[in-house]
Tab-separated table of C-alpha atoms in Angstrom:
chain	number	residue	atom	x	y	z
A	24	MET	CA	0.000	0.000	0.000
A	25	GLY	CA	1.369	3.399	-0.987
A	26	ARG	CA	1.483	6.672	0.802
A	27	PRO	CA	-1.856	8.511	1.056
A	28	ILE	CA	-2.346	11.420	-1.312
A	29	THR	CA	-2.410	14.784	0.447
A	30	ARG	CA	-3.768	18.081	-0.809
A	31	LYS	CA	-1.645	21.189	-0.564
A	32	TRP	CA	-2.963	24.051	1.546
A	33	THR	CA	-3.831	27.023	-0.645
A	34	GLU	CA	-3.798	30.625	0.545
A	35	GLU	CA	-7.595	30.542	0.299
A	36	ASP	CA	-7.759	27.456	2.556
A	37	ILE	CA	-5.429	29.069	5.080
A	38	ASP	CA	-7.441	32.307	5.095
A	39	ARG	CA	-10.616	30.316	5.698
A	40	LEU	CA	-8.954	28.343	8.496
A	41	VAL	CA	-7.871	31.569	10.187
A	42	ALA	CA	-11.380	33.023	9.834
A	43	LEU	CA	-12.981	29.899	11.300
A	44	SER	CA	-10.525	29.985	14.196
A	45	GLU	CA	-11.278	33.650	14.899
A	46	GLN	CA	-15.030	32.940	14.846
A	47	GLY	CA	-14.570	30.321	17.569
A	48	SER	CA	-15.566	27.425	15.350
A	49	SER	CA	-14.899	23.905	16.611
A	50	LEU	CA	-12.222	21.742	15.058
A	51	ILE	CA	-14.823	19.342	13.658
A	52	ARG	CA	-16.820	22.137	12.021
A	53	ALA	CA	-13.687	23.672	10.555
A	54	ALA	CA	-12.607	20.311	9.143
A	55	GLY	CA	-16.032	19.869	7.576
A	56	ALA	CA	-16.027	23.366	6.103
A	57	LEU	CA	-12.561	22.828	4.621
A	58	ASN	CA	-13.313	19.250	3.516
A	59	ARG	CA	-10.216	17.966	5.331
A	60	ASN	CA	-9.656	15.569	8.184
A	61	THR	CA	-9.384	16.927	11.723
A	62	ALA	CA	-5.713	15.964	12.137
A	63	SER	CA	-4.753	17.962	9.054
A	64	VAL	CA	-6.720	21.004	10.195
A	65	GLN	CA	-5.330	20.839	13.720
A	66	LYS	CA	-1.757	20.489	12.425
A	67	MET	CA	-2.071	23.530	10.150
A	68	ALA	CA	-3.774	25.556	12.894
A	69	ARG	CA	-0.889	24.827	15.259
A	70	GLN	CA	1.640	25.814	12.591
A	71	LEU	CA	-0.205	29.123	12.214
A	72	GLY	CA	-0.390	29.646	15.988
A	73	ARG	CA	-4.176	29.283	15.972
A	74	HIS	CA	-6.353	27.466	18.466
A	75	PHE	CA	-9.546	25.481	18.215
A	76	PRO	CA	-11.351	24.772	21.467
A	77	GLY	CA	-11.208	21.154	22.606
A	78	ILE	CA	-14.227	19.072	23.475
A	79	ARG	CA	-13.963	19.901	27.176
A	80	GLU	CA	-13.786	23.639	26.484
A	81	THR	CA	-16.741	23.443	24.111
A	82	LYS	CA	-18.886	21.469	26.560
A	83	ALA	CA	-17.991	23.826	29.417
A	84	GLY	CA	-19.014	26.797	27.286
A	85	LEU	CA	-22.324	25.160	26.392
A	86	ARG	CA	-23.023	24.362	30.049
A	87	ALA	CA	-22.322	28.000	30.954
A	88	ILE	CA	-24.755	29.198	28.291
A	89	ASN	CA	-27.440	26.768	29.480
A	90	LEU	CA	-27.052	27.955	33.072
A	91	HIS	CA	-27.613	31.559	32.037
A	92	GLU	CA	-30.713	30.685	30.017
A	93	LYS	CA	-32.487	28.975	32.925
């Protein structure tokens, strides 16, 4: 079995990744929007010094929102 084929990151892809990161999008949503796997998106985000909230952060934020709505 050969090496998997990878797509190069275009400037457009990188700009979209940065925008998604700034909007507070989750890693899974960003990967879906960019049509890439989560590992690829996370790797590029780290190279760019960007951060996507982890599952624990996301759930904690949702719990905080739900507490305020009650």
